[in-house]
Coordinates of N, CA and C in Angstrom, one line a residue:
G37 N 108.8 96.3 80.7 CA 108.6 95.9 82.2 C 107.3 95.2 82.6
A38 N 107.2 94.8 83.6 CA 105.9 94.1 84.1 C 105.0 95.3 84.5
R39 N 103.7 94.8 84.3 CA 102.7 96.1 84.7 C 102.2 95.4 86.0
L40 N 102.3 96.2 87.0 CA 101.7 95.7 88.3 C 100.5 95.9 88.7
A41 N 99.8 96.7 87.8 CA 98.5 96.8 88.2 C 97.7 97.6 87.0
G42 N 96.3 97.6 87.0 CA 95.5 98.0 86.0 C 95.0 97.3 84.8
G43 N 94.5 98.4 84.0 CA 94.0 98.0 82.7 C 92.6 97.3 82.8
G44 N 91.8 97.5 81.8 CA 90.3 96.9 81.8 C 90.3 95.5 81.2
P45 N 89.1 95.1 81.0 CA 89.1 93.6 80.4 C 89.7 93.6 78.9
D46 N 89.6 94.8 78.5 CA 90.0 94.9 76.9 C 91.6 95.1 76.9
G47 N 92.4 95.5 78.1 CA 93.4 96.2 78.1 C 94.5 95.0 78.5
G48 N 95.5 95.8 78.9 CA 96.9 94.8 79.0 C 96.9 93.9 80.2
E49 N 96.1 94.3 81.3 CA 96.2 93.4 82.6 C 95.8 92.0 82.2
V50 N 94.7 91.8 81.4 CA 94.1 90.4 81.0 C 95.3 89.9 80.3
A51 N 96.0 90.3 79.3 CA 96.8 89.9 78.6 C 98.1 89.4 79.1
A52 N 98.6 90.4 80.3 CA 99.6 90.3 81.1 C 99.3 89.0 82.0
A53 N 98.1 88.9 82.4 CA 97.8 88.0 83.4 C 97.9 86.4 82.5
E54 N 97.4 86.4 81.3 CA 97.5 85.3 80.6 C 98.8 84.8 80.3
R55 N 99.7 85.8 80.0 CA 101.2 85.5 79.9 C 101.8 84.8 81.1
A56 N 101.7 85.6 82.2 CA 102.3 85.3 83.5 C 101.8 83.9 84.0
A57 N 100.5 83.3 83.5 CA 99.9 82.1 83.9 C 100.6 81.1 83.1
A58 N 101.0 81.3 81.9 CA 101.7 80.5 81.1 C 103.0 80.2 81.3
E59 N 103.8 81.2 81.9 CA 105.3 81.3 82.2 C 105.7 80.2 83.3
Q60 N 106.8 79.6 83.2 CA 107.5 79.0 84.4 C 107.6 79.8 85.7
R61 N 106.7 79.0 86.7 CA 106.6 79.9 87.9 C 107.9 79.8 88.7
G62 N 109.0 79.0 88.4 CA 110.2 78.7 89.2 C 111.2 79.8 89.5
G63 N 111.2 80.5 88.5 CA 112.1 81.7 88.5 C 111.6 82.8 89.2
G64 N 112.6 83.9 89.6 CA 112.2 84.9 90.5 C 111.3 85.8 89.6
T65 N 110.6 86.7 90.2 CA 109.6 87.5 89.5 C 110.5 89.1 89.8
V66 N 109.8 89.9 89.3 CA 110.1 91.4 89.5 C 109.9 91.9 91.0
F67 N 109.0 91.3 91.8 CA 108.9 91.5 93.2 C 110.1 91.0 94.0
S68 N 110.7 89.6 93.5 CA 111.8 88.9 94.3 C 112.9 90.0 94.1
R69 N 113.1 90.6 92.9 CA 114.2 91.6 92.7 C 114.0 92.9 93.6
I70 N 112.8 93.3 93.7 CA 112.5 94.4 94.8 C 113.1 94.1 96.2
V71 N 112.6 92.7 96.6 CA 113.1 92.2 97.9 C 114.3 92.2 98.1
D72 N 115.1 91.7 97.1 CA 116.7 91.4 97.3 C 117.4 92.7 96.8
G73 N 116.7 93.9 96.6 CA 117.4 95.1 96.3 C 117.9 95.2 95.0
S74 N 117.8 94.4 94.1 CA 118.4 94.4 92.7 C 117.5 95.4 91.8
L75 N 116.3 95.5 92.1 CA 115.4 96.6 91.3 C 114.8 97.6 92.3
P76 N 115.1 98.8 91.9 CA 114.8 99.9 92.8 C 113.2 99.9 92.9
A77 N 112.8 100.5 94.1 CA 111.3 100.8 94.2 C 111.3 101.9 95.6
E78 N 110.3 102.4 95.2 CA 109.8 103.6 96.5 C 109.3 102.7 97.7
I79 N 110.3 102.6 98.4 CA 109.7 101.7 99.6 C 109.1 102.5 100.6
L80 N 107.7 102.1 101.2 CA 107.1 102.8 102.2 C 107.3 102.3 103.5
Y81 N 107.3 100.8 103.6 CA 107.7 100.2 104.8 C 108.4 98.8 104.5
Q82 N 109.1 98.5 105.3 CA 109.7 97.0 105.3 C 110.0 96.5 106.8
D83 N 110.1 95.3 106.9 CA 110.4 94.4 107.9 C 111.0 93.4 107.6
A84 N 111.1 92.3 108.6 CA 111.8 91.0 108.0 C 110.7 90.2 107.4
Q85 N 109.7 90.4 107.5 CA 108.6 89.5 106.9 C 107.9 90.0 105.5
C86 N 108.0 91.5 105.5 CA 107.3 92.1 104.2 C 108.0 93.4 103.7
V87 N 107.5 93.9 102.5 CA 108.0 95.1 102.1 C 106.6 95.8 101.4
A88 N 106.5 97.1 101.6 CA 105.3 97.9 100.9 C 106.1 98.8 99.9
F89 N 105.7 99.2 99.0 CA 106.2 100.1 98.1 C 105.0 100.5 97.2
R90 N 105.3 101.8 96.5 CA 104.4 102.5 95.2 C 104.3 101.5 94.1
D91 N 103.2 101.3 93.7 CA 103.1 100.9 92.3 C 103.6 101.5 91.2
V92 N 104.2 101.0 90.3 CA 104.7 102.0 89.2 C 103.9 102.3 88.2
N93 N 102.8 101.7 88.4 CA 101.3 102.0 87.2 C 100.2 102.1 88.2
P94 N 100.2 103.3 89.1 CA 99.1 103.7 90.1 C 97.9 104.0 89.2
Q95 N 96.8 103.1 89.9 CA 95.2 103.3 89.3 C 94.3 104.0 90.3
A96 N 95.2 104.8 91.2 CA 94.4 105.8 92.2 C 95.4 106.6 92.7
P97 N 95.1 107.9 93.3 CA 96.2 108.8 93.6 C 97.2 108.2 94.7
V98 N 96.7 107.4 95.5 CA 97.5 106.4 96.2 C 97.4 105.1 96.0
H99 N 98.5 104.4 95.6 CA 98.4 102.9 95.1 C 99.9 102.2 95.6
F100 N 99.8 101.4 96.3 CA 101.1 100.8 96.7 C 100.7 99.3 97.2
L101 N 101.7 98.5 97.1 CA 101.4 97.1 97.1 C 102.4 96.5 98.4
V102 N 101.8 95.5 99.2 CA 102.5 94.9 100.2 C 102.4 93.4 99.9
I103 N 104.1 93.1 99.8 CA 104.5 91.5 99.4 C 105.1 91.1 100.7
P104 N 104.9 89.6 100.6 CA 106.0 89.1 101.7 C 107.0 89.1 101.0
R105 N 108.2 88.9 101.8 CA 109.6 88.6 101.5 C 109.7 87.1 101.1
R106 N 109.1 86.2 101.6 CA 109.1 84.9 101.1 C 108.0 84.8 99.8
P107 N 108.6 84.1 98.7 CA 107.6 84.4 97.6 C 106.7 83.2 97.7
I108 N 105.4 83.5 97.9 CA 104.2 82.9 97.8 C 103.5 83.0 96.4
P109 N 103.6 82.1 95.5 CA 103.0 82.4 94.1 C 101.6 83.1 94.0
R110 N 100.5 82.6 94.8 CA 99.2 83.2 94.7 C 98.4 82.6 95.9
L111 N 97.6 83.6 96.3 CA 96.7 83.3 97.5 C 96.1 81.9 97.6
S112 N 95.8 81.1 96.5 CA 95.3 80.2 96.4 C 96.3 79.1 96.9
S113 N 97.6 79.4 96.8 CA 98.6 78.2 97.1 C 99.3 78.5 98.5
V114 N 98.4 79.3 99.6 CA 98.7 79.4 100.8 C 98.4 78.2 101.4
A115 N 99.2 78.2 102.7 CA 98.8 76.9 103.8 C 98.4 77.5 104.7
P116 N 97.7 76.5 105.9 CA 97.3 77.1 107.3 C 98.4 77.7 108.0
S117 N 99.5 77.1 107.8 CA 100.9 77.7 108.4 C 101.2 79.3 108.1
D118 N 100.6 79.6 106.9 CA 100.9 81.1 106.2 C 99.9 82.0 106.9
A119 N 98.9 81.5 107.9 CA 98.1 82.4 108.7 C 98.7 83.7 109.3
Q120 N 99.8 83.4 110.3 CA 100.3 84.8 111.0 C 100.7 85.6 109.8
L121 N 101.5 85.1 108.7 CA 102.2 86.1 107.8 C 101.0 86.8 106.9
L122 N 99.9 86.1 106.8 CA 98.9 86.9 105.9 C 98.1 87.9 106.7
G123 N 97.9 87.8 108.0 CA 97.5 88.7 109.0 C 98.6 89.9 109.1
H124 N 99.6 89.6 109.1 CA 100.7 90.6 109.2 C 100.7 91.5 108.0
L125 N 100.4 90.9 106.7 CA 100.3 91.9 105.6 C 99.3 92.7 105.6
L126 N 98.0 92.4 106.2 CA 97.2 93.2 106.3 C 97.3 94.1 107.3
V127 N 97.7 94.0 108.5 CA 98.2 94.8 109.3 C 99.0 96.1 108.8
V128 N 100.0 95.2 108.2 CA 101.0 96.3 107.4 C 100.3 97.4 106.4
A129 N 99.2 96.8 105.7 CA 98.5 97.5 104.6 C 97.8 98.6 105.4
S130 N 97.2 98.0 106.5 CA 96.4 99.1 107.3 C 97.3 100.3 107.8
Q131 N 98.3 100.1 108.4 CA 99.3 100.9 109.0 C 99.8 102.0 107.9
T132 N 100.3 101.5 106.8 CA 100.8 101.9 105.7 C 99.7 103.0 105.1
A133 N 98.7 102.7 105.1 CA 97.4 103.2 104.4 C 97.1 104.7 105.3
K134 N 97.3 104.6 106.7 CA 97.1 105.5 107.7 C 98.2 106.5 107.3
A135 N 99.6 105.8 107.3 CA 100.5 106.8 107.2 C 100.7 107.5 105.9
Q136 N 100.0 107.0 104.8 CA 99.7 107.7 103.4 C 98.4 108.6 103.4
G137 N 97.8 108.8 104.4 CA 96.9 109.7 104.7 C 95.5 109.4 104.1
L138 N 95.4 108.1 104.1 CA 93.9 107.3 103.8 C 92.9 107.3 104.8
S139 N 92.6 108.4 105.4 CA 91.8 108.6 106.4 C 90.2 108.4 106.2
E140 N 89.8 108.5 104.8 CA 88.6 108.3 104.2 C 88.3 106.9 103.6
G141 N 89.1 106.0 103.9 CA 89.1 104.6 103.5 C 90.0 104.4 102.2
Y142 N 90.0 103.1 101.8 CA 90.8 102.5 100.7 C 90.5 101.3 100.3
R143 N 90.8 100.6 99.3 CA 90.5 99.2 98.8 C 91.6 98.7 98.9
V144 N 91.5 97.0 99.2 CA 92.7 96.2 99.2 C 92.1 95.2 98.4
V145 N 93.1 94.7 97.5 CA 92.9 93.8 96.2 C 93.7 92.8 96.3
I146 N 93.5 91.5 96.2 CA 94.4 90.4 95.8 C 93.7 89.7 94.5
N147 N 94.8 89.7 93.5 CA 94.3 89.1 92.3 C 94.8 87.9 92.4
D148 N 94.0 86.8 92.0 CA 94.8 85.3 92.1 C 94.5 84.4 90.8
G149 N 95.5 84.2 90.1 CA 95.4 83.4 88.7 C 95.0 84.2 87.7
K150 N 95.1 83.4 86.6 CA 94.6 84.0 85.2 C 93.4 84.8 85.4
H151 N 92.2 84.2 85.8 CA 90.9 84.7 85.9 C 90.8 85.9 86.8
G152 N 91.7 85.9 87.7 CA 91.7 87.0 88.7 C 92.7 88.0 88.3
A153 N 93.2 88.0 86.8 CA 94.2 89.1 86.2 C 95.4 89.3 87.1
Q154 N 95.9 88.0 87.8 CA 97.3 88.1 88.3 C 98.3 88.3 87.4
S155 N 99.1 89.2 87.4 CA 100.0 89.3 86.4 C 101.7 89.2 87.0
V156 N 101.7 89.0 88.4 CA 103.0 88.7 89.0 C 102.8 87.7 89.9
Y157 N 103.3 86.5 89.6 CA 103.2 85.4 90.7 C 104.1 85.4 91.7
H158 N 103.5 86.4 92.6 CA 104.4 86.6 94.0 C 103.3 87.4 94.7
L159 N 102.7 86.7 95.4 CA 101.4 87.2 96.4 C 101.7 88.7 96.6
H160 N 100.8 89.6 96.4 CA 100.8 90.7 96.7 C 99.3 91.5 97.0
L161 N 99.2 92.5 97.8 CA 98.0 93.1 98.1 C 98.2 94.6 97.7
H162 N 97.3 94.9 96.6 CA 97.1 96.2 96.2 C 96.3 97.0 97.4
V163 N 96.9 98.3 97.5 CA 96.1 99.0 98.4 C 95.9 100.4 97.7
L164 N 94.6 100.7 97.3 CA 94.3 101.9 96.5 C 93.4 102.7 97.2
G165 N 93.9 104.3 97.3 CA 92.8 105.2 97.8 C 93.1 106.7 97.3
G166 N 92.5 107.5 98.0 CA 92.5 108.9 97.7 C 91.7 109.2 96.6
R167 N 90.6 108.4 96.4 CA 89.5 108.8 95.6 C 88.3 107.8 96.0
Q168 N 87.3 108.1 95.4 CA 86.1 107.3 95.7 C 86.1 105.9 94.8
M169 N 86.1 105.0 95.2 CA 86.1 103.6 94.4 C 84.6 103.4 94.0
G170 N 84.6 102.8 92.8 CA 83.3 102.3 92.4 C 82.9 100.8 92.7
W171 N 81.7 100.5 92.4 CA 81.6 99.2 92.6 C 80.5 98.8 91.5
P172 N 80.4 97.6 90.9 CA 81.5 96.3 91.3 C 82.7 96.9 90.6
P173 N 83.9 96.2 91.3 CA 85.2 96.6 90.8 C 85.5 96.1 89.5
G174 N 85.0 94.9 88.6 CA 85.4 94.6 87.7 C 84.8 93.4 87.3

C-alpha cells in the first residue's frame, strides 16, 4: 500500500515520492478512494469540501490528514480560485487538532512534488502533534 507519511532521507518516503512523481497523475489516488468510500479510513471530520482522517503510518502520537474532496494534485498547482478551499482546510485542521486534544501545539506540513517528498498526488495537510517537534524538520 501507499505510505502516507514518514521516512527519513534514506528511507521509503523519498523513494515513494520519486515513484509517485514518475507515475501518471490522471488516475485516482488512495485518497480519492477514501473520499468515495471504497477504502476505509478512520474519519475524524468530513463535510462537503474536505475529509480529515488518521494517517495509517503515524509519525507522532496524533497524526491525521486533511484533504479536499476535489482532487488537487499538489499545492503548486492551486489557482487563485482555490483560496477559500485552502483556508477551509486550515480551519478544519485547527478545529480537528483541538478536538484531538492538541492544546500544546502541533505542526502542519504540506509536501509538494518530488523534492518535497510528496508520495500521494492529491493535496493533503499532515497535522502532527502530541510530542515536541524538532527543528529543522528535514
